[in-house]
Structure formats: C-alpha cells, structure tokens
Amino acid sequence: MKECPACSRVYADESLRFCLDDGASLVSQVARGRAPATMRINPPRTKPAQATEVLPGSRLELPAEKQSLVPWVVAGAALLLATVLGIVITIVIFANHRPSTSTANLNDQKKSNSTPAAGSQNSPGVINLAGTKWTQTSTISQVKEMNFLANGTINNDPTDTWRQDGSTLIMEFTNGYAHYEGTIAGDRIDYKAHNKVNLEWTGTLYRVK
C-alpha cells in the first residue's frame, strides 16, 4: 500500500508514483514513521513581586484629612454623562438602521429560497448527498472514504469540494487538481475523473451511511 504524504490518501496499486488528486510523490506506508514527541519542560516558577511598603512619615503617605473628594465627584459625574450619551446614541443608531436591516433580511431570505445550497435535492427520487458517507472502488485501486458535508466540503477539507445538480455529482480535489463527475443512482454513483496531468480513470461510490 502507498500513501500520499500531502492528503493521506491510500493507494493499493504499487505501480503508482504520484497522487492522483494533488500530484505529490507517494510513499510506502511501511516506510513512513513518526518522529518522537518533543519533550516540553515547564519554565521555573517565579515568586510574585511584593508590594512596596510606605513607611510612616514618608512623602508618599498623604494625610487623610488633606485628601479631597472633589476629583471623585467630578469623575463620577463625567462617567455618568458618558453613559447616558452612549445609550442615547445607541438608540438613535438602532432606530435609523432598523428598516434597512429588515429589508436586508428579507432579501437574504428570498435569495436563499431561490438558490439551492450544495447537496440540495433537485430531482424527485434522488437522494440528498449532504450528511452521507461513501466508499469507492476505481480502475486505479484507489482506497478512499468520502463524507459529503452540508457545507460543500468532502471530509471537512476546504480544498476538496462537492456539489449536486439533480442526479449529477461534481467533485473537485486539491483546489481543482482532480475533477470527478458522476451519476447518482440510489446508493451507487458511477463516475469519470481526470486530473491536470491528463490522467483519466473511472470508479464507483457505494453508500455506507
């Protein structure tokens, strides 16, 4: 068995040298090893700095009778005024933007109703692929399990995407390096594929969940 170091796809065909979906050089699964985990040493604990004590009679100690309450009163009044102004400004902004927000939400709702999402069911009798899991066989002995997520990705990989148009399934791997196009027939999908180096192959997906 050979494995792609870039996408971890596994191939049973020992004669293959490059990954069909991203072009990376394949390596033997037996030859691949993992480096030992790096040991992490925690830094030594340091003692918290002690607060500086003010000795009686020093210049840093102010007599209690000489401290004035005026700065505190002024600061409290300024804080209260700022809070009131903030509330008023927030109410004015919310009142001015409320109609436009409602209109935008209505437009978004119309757009979502008119545009089918990835994996939508467009034809009667055809299953919706979103949330299903499949395995496959192909002419190049490729071993792969595919999970079609509702966000339009395969196996939650943003570089591998899928979309459904009725009974037609289109898949793009490694940002379009490989292109798949298949026909959905119950729990089976027959497809044809090719990549950017003009290699072509066929295969079949079988539903497992």
PDB file of C-alpha atoms in Angstrom:
ATOM      1  CA  MET A   1       0.000   0.000   0.000  1.00  0.00           C
ATOM      2  CA  LYS A   2       1.178   3.504  -0.822  1.00  0.00           C
ATOM      3  CA  GLU A   3       0.080   6.744   0.869  1.00  0.00           C
ATOM      4  CA  CYS A   4       0.136  10.404  -0.151  1.00  0.00           C
ATOM      5  CA  PRO A   5       2.072  12.497   2.433  1.00  0.00           C
ATOM      6  CA  ALA A   6       0.080  15.617   1.498  1.00  0.00           C
ATOM      7  CA  CYS A   7      -3.546  14.385   1.740  1.00  0.00           C
ATOM      8  CA  SER A   8      -3.105  10.912   3.388  1.00  0.00           C
ATOM      9  CA  ARG A   9      -4.976   9.138   0.589  1.00  0.00           C
ATOM     10  CA  VAL A  10      -4.084   5.441   0.288  1.00  0.00           C
ATOM     11  CA  TYR A  11      -3.477   3.542  -2.967  1.00  0.00           C
ATOM     12  CA  ALA A  12      -3.373  -0.223  -3.342  1.00  0.00           C
ATOM     13  CA  ASP A  13      -1.651  -0.008  -6.753  1.00  0.00           C
ATOM     14  CA  GLU A  14       2.098  -0.267  -6.005  1.00  0.00           C
ATOM     15  CA  SER A  15       2.991   0.919  -9.532  1.00  0.00           C
ATOM     16  CA  LEU A  16       1.626   4.439  -8.905  1.00  0.00           C
ATOM     17  CA  ARG A  17       4.252   7.060  -8.104  1.00  0.00           C
ATOM     18  CA  PHE A  18       2.175  10.242  -7.730  1.00  0.00           C
ATOM     19  CA  CYS A  19      -1.140  11.093  -6.005  1.00  0.00           C
ATOM     20  CA  LEU A  20      -3.989  11.458  -8.482  1.00  0.00           C
ATOM     21  CA  ASP A  21      -5.652  14.239  -6.532  1.00  0.00           C
ATOM     22  CA  ASP A  22      -2.714  16.565  -5.746  1.00  0.00           C
ATOM     23  CA  GLY A  23       0.347  15.263  -7.654  1.00  0.00           C
ATOM     24  CA  ALA A  24       2.504  14.624  -4.563  1.00  0.00           C
ATOM     25  CA  SER A  25       5.001  11.700  -4.626  1.00  0.00           C
ATOM     26  CA  LEU A  26       3.596   8.570  -2.943  1.00  0.00           C
ATOM     27  CA  VAL A  27       5.484   6.778  -0.155  1.00  0.00           C
ATOM     28  CA  SER A  28       5.163   3.277   1.244  1.00  0.00           C
ATOM     29  CA  GLN A  29       3.078   3.039   4.422  1.00  0.00           C
ATOM     30  CA  VAL A  30       5.719   0.755   5.980  1.00  0.00           C
ATOM     31  CA  ALA A  31       8.497   3.287   5.294  1.00  0.00           C
ATOM     32  CA  ARG A  32       6.632   6.160   6.899  1.00  0.00           C
ATOM     33  CA  GLY A  33       7.434   6.692  10.551  1.00  0.00           C
ATOM     34  CA  ARG A  34       6.704   9.311  13.165  1.00  0.00           C
ATOM     35  CA  ALA A  35       9.306  11.342  14.992  1.00  0.00           C
ATOM     36  CA  PRO A  36       9.195  11.060  18.771  1.00  0.00           C
ATOM     37  CA  ALA A  37       7.217  13.714  20.523  1.00  0.00           C
ATOM     38  CA  THR A  38       9.249  16.702  21.676  1.00  0.00           C
ATOM     39  CA  MET A  39       9.588  16.853  25.462  1.00  0.00           C
ATOM     40  CA  ARG A  40       8.328  20.104  26.867  1.00  0.00           C
ATOM     41  CA  ILE A  41       9.919  21.468  30.033  1.00  0.00           C
ATOM     42  CA  ASN A  42       7.897  23.967  32.013  1.00  0.00           C
ATOM     43  CA  PRO A  43       9.754  27.168  32.971  1.00  0.00           C
ATOM     44  CA  PRO A  44      10.665  27.575  36.678  1.00  0.00           C
ATOM     45  CA  ARG A  45       8.142  29.342  38.813  1.00  0.00           C
ATOM     46  CA  THR A  46       8.978  32.819  39.942  1.00  0.00           C
ATOM     47  CA  LYS A  47       7.859  34.406  43.165  1.00  0.00           C
ATOM     48  CA  PRO A  48       5.345  37.251  42.804  1.00  0.00           C
ATOM     49  CA  ALA A  49       6.782  40.686  43.449  1.00  0.00           C
ATOM     50  CA  GLN A  50       5.955  42.066  46.881  1.00  0.00           C
ATOM     51  CA  ALA A  51       4.123  45.344  47.162  1.00  0.00           C
ATOM     52  CA  THR A  52       6.226  48.339  48.204  1.00  0.00           C
ATOM     53  CA  GLU A  53       5.508  49.399  51.758  1.00  0.00           C
ATOM     54  CA  VAL A  54       5.094  53.053  52.600  1.00  0.00           C
ATOM     55  CA  LEU A  55       6.769  53.974  55.865  1.00  0.00           C
ATOM     56  CA  PRO A  56       5.021  56.325  58.260  1.00  0.00           C
ATOM     57  CA  GLY A  57       6.165  59.929  57.804  1.00  0.00           C
ATOM     58  CA  SER A  58       7.317  59.478  54.163  1.00  0.00           C
ATOM     59  CA  ARG A  59       6.233  61.824  51.350  1.00  0.00           C
ATOM     60  CA  LEU A  60       4.213  59.053  49.662  1.00  0.00           C
ATOM     61  CA  GLU A  61       1.815  58.874  52.599  1.00  0.00           C
ATOM     62  CA  LEU A  62      -0.852  61.590  52.398  1.00  0.00           C
ATOM     63  CA  PRO A  63      -2.759  62.677  55.452  1.00  0.00           C
ATOM     64  CA  ALA A  64      -6.341  61.528  55.297  1.00  0.00           C
ATOM     65  CA  GLU A  65      -7.666  64.973  56.145  1.00  0.00           C
ATOM     66  CA  LYS A  66      -5.900  66.566  53.140  1.00  0.00           C
ATOM     67  CA  GLN A  67      -7.444  64.225  50.512  1.00  0.00           C
ATOM     68  CA  SER A  68     -10.234  65.967  48.586  1.00  0.00           C
ATOM     69  CA  LEU A  69     -13.469  64.362  47.371  1.00  0.00           C
ATOM     70  CA  VAL A  70     -13.869  66.849  44.517  1.00  0.00           C
ATOM     71  CA  PRO A  71     -11.924  64.812  41.907  1.00  0.00           C
ATOM     72  CA  TRP A  72     -14.008  61.737  42.681  1.00  0.00           C
ATOM     73  CA  VAL A  73     -17.264  63.654  42.332  1.00  0.00           C
ATOM     74  CA  VAL A  74     -16.146  65.159  39.002  1.00  0.00           C
ATOM     75  CA  ALA A  75     -15.028  61.751  37.675  1.00  0.00           C
ATOM     76  CA  GLY A  76     -18.314  60.132  38.697  1.00  0.00           C
ATOM     77  CA  ALA A  77     -20.348  62.880  37.003  1.00  0.00           C
ATOM     78  CA  ALA A  78     -18.290  62.552  33.802  1.00  0.00           C
ATOM     79  CA  LEU A  79     -18.743  58.779  33.766  1.00  0.00           C
ATOM     80  CA  LEU A  80     -22.491  59.106  34.280  1.00  0.00           C
ATOM     81  CA  LEU A  81     -22.754  61.687  31.477  1.00  0.00           C
ATOM     82  CA  ALA A  82     -20.756  59.465  29.095  1.00  0.00           C
ATOM     83  CA  THR A  83     -23.016  56.502  29.891  1.00  0.00           C
ATOM     84  CA  VAL A  84     -26.183  58.497  29.205  1.00  0.00           C
ATOM     85  CA  LEU A  85     -24.792  59.843  25.914  1.00  0.00           C
ATOM     86  CA  GLY A  86     -23.773  56.319  24.848  1.00  0.00           C
ATOM     87  CA  ILE A  87     -27.291  54.995  25.500  1.00  0.00           C
ATOM     88  CA  VAL A  88     -28.885  57.852  23.536  1.00  0.00           C
ATOM     89  CA  ILE A  89     -26.526  57.369  20.568  1.00  0.00           C
ATOM     90  CA  THR A  90     -27.178  53.620  20.540  1.00  0.00           C
ATOM     91  CA  ILE A  91     -30.956  54.161  20.489  1.00  0.00           C
ATOM     92  CA  VAL A  92     -30.687  56.677  17.624  1.00  0.00           C
ATOM     93  CA  ILE A  93     -28.448  54.385  15.534  1.00  0.00           C
ATOM     94  CA  PHE A  94     -30.695  51.377  16.103  1.00  0.00           C
ATOM     95  CA  ALA A  95     -33.795  53.357  15.160  1.00  0.00           C
ATOM     96  CA  ASN A  96     -32.205  54.618  11.911  1.00  0.00           C
ATOM     97  CA  HIS A  97     -30.912  51.199  10.764  1.00  0.00           C
ATOM     98  CA  ARG A  98     -33.869  49.031  11.717  1.00  0.00           C
ATOM     99  CA  PRO A  99     -35.798  49.379   8.380  1.00  0.00           C
ATOM    100  CA  SER A 100     -32.702  48.696   6.255  1.00  0.00           C
ATOM    101  CA  THR A 101     -31.838  45.633   8.359  1.00  0.00           C
ATOM    102  CA  SER A 102     -35.325  44.244   7.898  1.00  0.00           C
ATOM    103  CA  THR A 103     -35.074  44.799   4.141  1.00  0.00           C
ATOM    104  CA  ALA A 104     -31.683  43.079   4.001  1.00  0.00           C
ATOM    105  CA  ASN A 105     -33.019  40.085   5.935  1.00  0.00           C
ATOM    106  CA  LEU A 106     -35.971  39.845   3.545  1.00  0.00           C
ATOM    107  CA  ASN A 107     -33.641  39.951   0.528  1.00  0.00           C
ATOM    108  CA  ASP A 108     -31.405  37.265   2.062  1.00  0.00           C
ATOM    109  CA  GLN A 109     -34.441  35.075   2.683  1.00  0.00           C
ATOM    110  CA  LYS A 110     -35.603  35.448  -0.932  1.00  0.00           C
ATOM    111  CA  LYS A 111     -32.102  34.670  -2.187  1.00  0.00           C
ATOM    112  CA  SER A 112     -31.812  31.547  -0.039  1.00  0.00           C
ATOM    113  CA  ASN A 113     -35.199  30.346  -1.275  1.00  0.00           C
ATOM    114  CA  SER A 114     -34.271  30.848  -4.924  1.00  0.00           C
ATOM    115  CA  THR A 115     -30.690  29.462  -4.816  1.00  0.00           C
ATOM    116  CA  PRO A 116     -30.264  25.759  -3.900  1.00  0.00           C
ATOM    117  CA  ALA A 117     -27.471  25.005  -1.428  1.00  0.00           C
ATOM    118  CA  ALA A 118     -24.703  22.489  -2.009  1.00  0.00           C
ATOM    119  CA  GLY A 119     -26.105  18.987  -1.877  1.00  0.00           C
ATOM    120  CA  SER A 120     -29.715  20.135  -2.434  1.00  0.00           C
ATOM    121  CA  GLN A 121     -32.194  17.652  -3.842  1.00  0.00           C
ATOM    122  CA  ASN A 122     -33.354  18.986  -7.223  1.00  0.00           C
ATOM    123  CA  SER A 123     -34.989  15.903  -8.749  1.00  0.00           C
ATOM    124  CA  PRO A 124     -37.726  13.648  -7.328  1.00  0.00           C
ATOM    125  CA  GLY A 125     -36.431  10.252  -6.232  1.00  0.00           C
ATOM    126  CA  VAL A 126     -32.771  11.396  -5.984  1.00  0.00           C
ATOM    127  CA  ILE A 127     -31.203  11.350  -2.506  1.00  0.00           C
ATOM    128  CA  ASN A 128     -29.656  14.428  -0.945  1.00  0.00           C
ATOM    129  CA  LEU A 129     -25.936  13.662  -0.504  1.00  0.00           C
ATOM    130  CA  ALA A 130     -25.426  16.089   2.400  1.00  0.00           C
ATOM    131  CA  GLY A 131     -24.512  14.164   5.549  1.00  0.00           C
ATOM    132  CA  THR A 132     -23.939  10.807   3.779  1.00  0.00           C
ATOM    133  CA  LYS A 133     -20.806   8.620   3.813  1.00  0.00           C
ATOM    134  CA  TRP A 134     -19.482   6.619   0.849  1.00  0.00           C
ATOM    135  CA  THR A 135     -16.647   4.257  -0.033  1.00  0.00           C
ATOM    136  CA  GLN A 136     -15.311   3.582  -3.520  1.00  0.00           C
ATOM    137  CA  THR A 137     -13.573   1.280  -5.947  1.00  0.00           C
ATOM    138  CA  SER A 138     -11.845   2.522  -9.095  1.00  0.00           C
ATOM    139  CA  THR A 139      -9.708   1.351 -12.017  1.00  0.00           C
ATOM    140  CA  ILE A 140      -6.525   2.529 -10.261  1.00  0.00           C
ATOM    141  CA  SER A 141      -7.248   0.654  -6.977  1.00  0.00           C
ATOM    142  CA  GLN A 142      -7.710   3.887  -5.054  1.00  0.00           C
ATOM    143  CA  VAL A 143      -8.835   3.414  -1.442  1.00  0.00           C
ATOM    144  CA  LYS A 144     -10.796   6.358  -0.073  1.00  0.00           C
ATOM    145  CA  GLU A 145     -13.818   7.097   2.148  1.00  0.00           C
ATOM    146  CA  MET A 146     -15.856  10.196   1.351  1.00  0.00           C
ATOM    147  CA  ASN A 147     -18.095  12.136   3.742  1.00  0.00           C
ATOM    148  CA  PHE A 148     -20.262  14.708   1.952  1.00  0.00           C
ATOM    149  CA  LEU A 149     -20.787  17.554   4.460  1.00  0.00           C
ATOM    150  CA  ALA A 150     -23.590  20.095   4.207  1.00  0.00           C
ATOM    151  CA  ASN A 151     -21.065  22.947   3.889  1.00  0.00           C
ATOM    152  CA  GLY A 152     -19.994  21.625   0.468  1.00  0.00           C
ATOM    153  CA  THR A 153     -16.688  20.032   1.549  1.00  0.00           C
ATOM    154  CA  ILE A 154     -15.547  16.396   1.480  1.00  0.00           C
ATOM    155  CA  ASN A 155     -14.171  15.015   4.763  1.00  0.00           C
ATOM    156  CA  ASN A 156     -14.220  18.618   6.073  1.00  0.00           C
ATOM    157  CA  ASP A 157     -11.258  19.538   3.835  1.00  0.00           C
ATOM    158  CA  PRO A 158     -11.717  23.041   2.315  1.00  0.00           C
ATOM    159  CA  THR A 159      -9.581  22.057  -0.712  1.00  0.00           C
ATOM    160  CA  ASP A 160     -11.933  19.144  -1.566  1.00  0.00           C
ATOM    161  CA  THR A 161     -15.448  20.263  -2.563  1.00  0.00           C
ATOM    162  CA  TRP A 162     -18.640  18.760  -3.991  1.00  0.00           C
ATOM    163  CA  ARG A 163     -21.924  19.939  -5.449  1.00  0.00           C
ATOM    164  CA  GLN A 164     -25.091  18.171  -6.545  1.00  0.00           C
ATOM    165  CA  ASP A 165     -27.274  19.102  -9.507  1.00  0.00           C
ATOM    166  CA  GLY A 166     -30.192  16.689  -9.503  1.00  0.00           C
ATOM    167  CA  SER A 167     -28.711  13.260 -10.191  1.00  0.00           C
ATOM    168  CA  THR A 168     -25.290  14.674 -11.156  1.00  0.00           C
ATOM    169  CA  LEU A 169     -22.425  14.810  -8.645  1.00  0.00           C
ATOM    170  CA  ILE A 170     -19.370  17.015  -9.302  1.00  0.00           C
ATOM    171  CA  MET A 171     -16.277  16.803  -7.068  1.00  0.00           C
ATOM    172  CA  GLU A 172     -13.069  18.879  -7.109  1.00  0.00           C
ATOM    173  CA  PHE A 173      -9.981  17.712  -5.172  1.00  0.00           C
ATOM    174  CA  THR A 174      -6.942  19.757  -4.095  1.00  0.00           C
ATOM    175  CA  ASN A 175      -8.351  23.072  -5.365  1.00  0.00           C
ATOM    176  CA  GLY A 176      -9.314  21.634  -8.741  1.00  0.00           C
ATOM    177  CA  TYR A 177      -6.235  19.458  -9.414  1.00  0.00           C
ATOM    178  CA  ALA A 178      -8.561  16.469  -9.941  1.00  0.00           C
ATOM    179  CA  HIS A 179     -12.122  16.650 -11.327  1.00  0.00           C
ATOM    180  CA  TYR A 180     -14.808  13.976 -10.782  1.00  0.00           C
ATOM    181  CA  GLU A 181     -18.255  13.827 -12.400  1.00  0.00           C
ATOM    182  CA  GLY A 182     -20.728  11.049 -11.601  1.00  0.00           C
ATOM    183  CA  THR A 183     -24.359   9.967 -11.871  1.00  0.00           C
ATOM    184  CA  ILE A 184     -26.368   9.196  -8.713  1.00  0.00           C
ATOM    185  CA  ALA A 185     -28.470   6.019  -8.900  1.00  0.00           C
ATOM    186  CA  GLY A 186     -29.836   5.080  -5.488  1.00  0.00           C
ATOM    187  CA  ASP A 187     -26.975   4.027  -3.201  1.00  0.00           C
ATOM    188  CA  ARG A 188     -24.478   3.914  -6.095  1.00  0.00           C
ATOM    189  CA  ILE A 189     -22.600   6.630  -8.005  1.00  0.00           C
ATOM    190  CA  ASP A 190     -20.631   5.817 -11.168  1.00  0.00           C
ATOM    191  CA  TYR A 191     -18.093   8.496 -12.075  1.00  0.00           C
ATOM    192  CA  LYS A 192     -15.396   9.513 -14.521  1.00  0.00           C
ATOM    193  CA  ALA A 193     -12.346  11.512 -13.374  1.00  0.00           C
ATOM    194  CA  HIS A 194      -9.257  13.253 -14.721  1.00  0.00           C
ATOM    195  CA  ASN A 195      -6.506  15.489 -13.362  1.00  0.00           C
ATOM    196  CA  LYS A 196      -4.269  18.302 -14.610  1.00  0.00           C
ATOM    197  CA  VAL A 197      -1.650  15.898 -15.977  1.00  0.00           C
ATOM    198  CA  ASN A 198      -4.306  14.370 -18.286  1.00  0.00           C
ATOM    199  CA  LEU A 199      -4.608  11.069 -16.402  1.00  0.00           C
ATOM    200  CA  GLU A 200      -8.133   9.611 -16.650  1.00  0.00           C
ATOM    201  CA  TRP A 201      -9.867   6.908 -14.609  1.00  0.00           C
ATOM    202  CA  THR A 202     -13.326   5.668 -13.627  1.00  0.00           C
ATOM    203  CA  GLY A 203     -14.850   4.364 -10.427  1.00  0.00           C
ATOM    204  CA  THR A 204     -17.944   3.692  -8.349  1.00  0.00           C
ATOM    205  CA  LEU A 205     -19.047   5.057  -4.988  1.00  0.00           C
ATOM    206  CA  TYR A 206     -21.126   2.886  -2.640  1.00  0.00           C
ATOM    207  CA  ARG A 207     -23.146   4.352   0.222  1.00  0.00           C
ATOM    208  CA  VAL A 208     -22.271   3.083   3.693  1.00  0.00           C
ATOM    209  CA  LYS A 209     -24.261   5.555   5.813  1.00  0.00           C
TER     210      LYS A 209
END
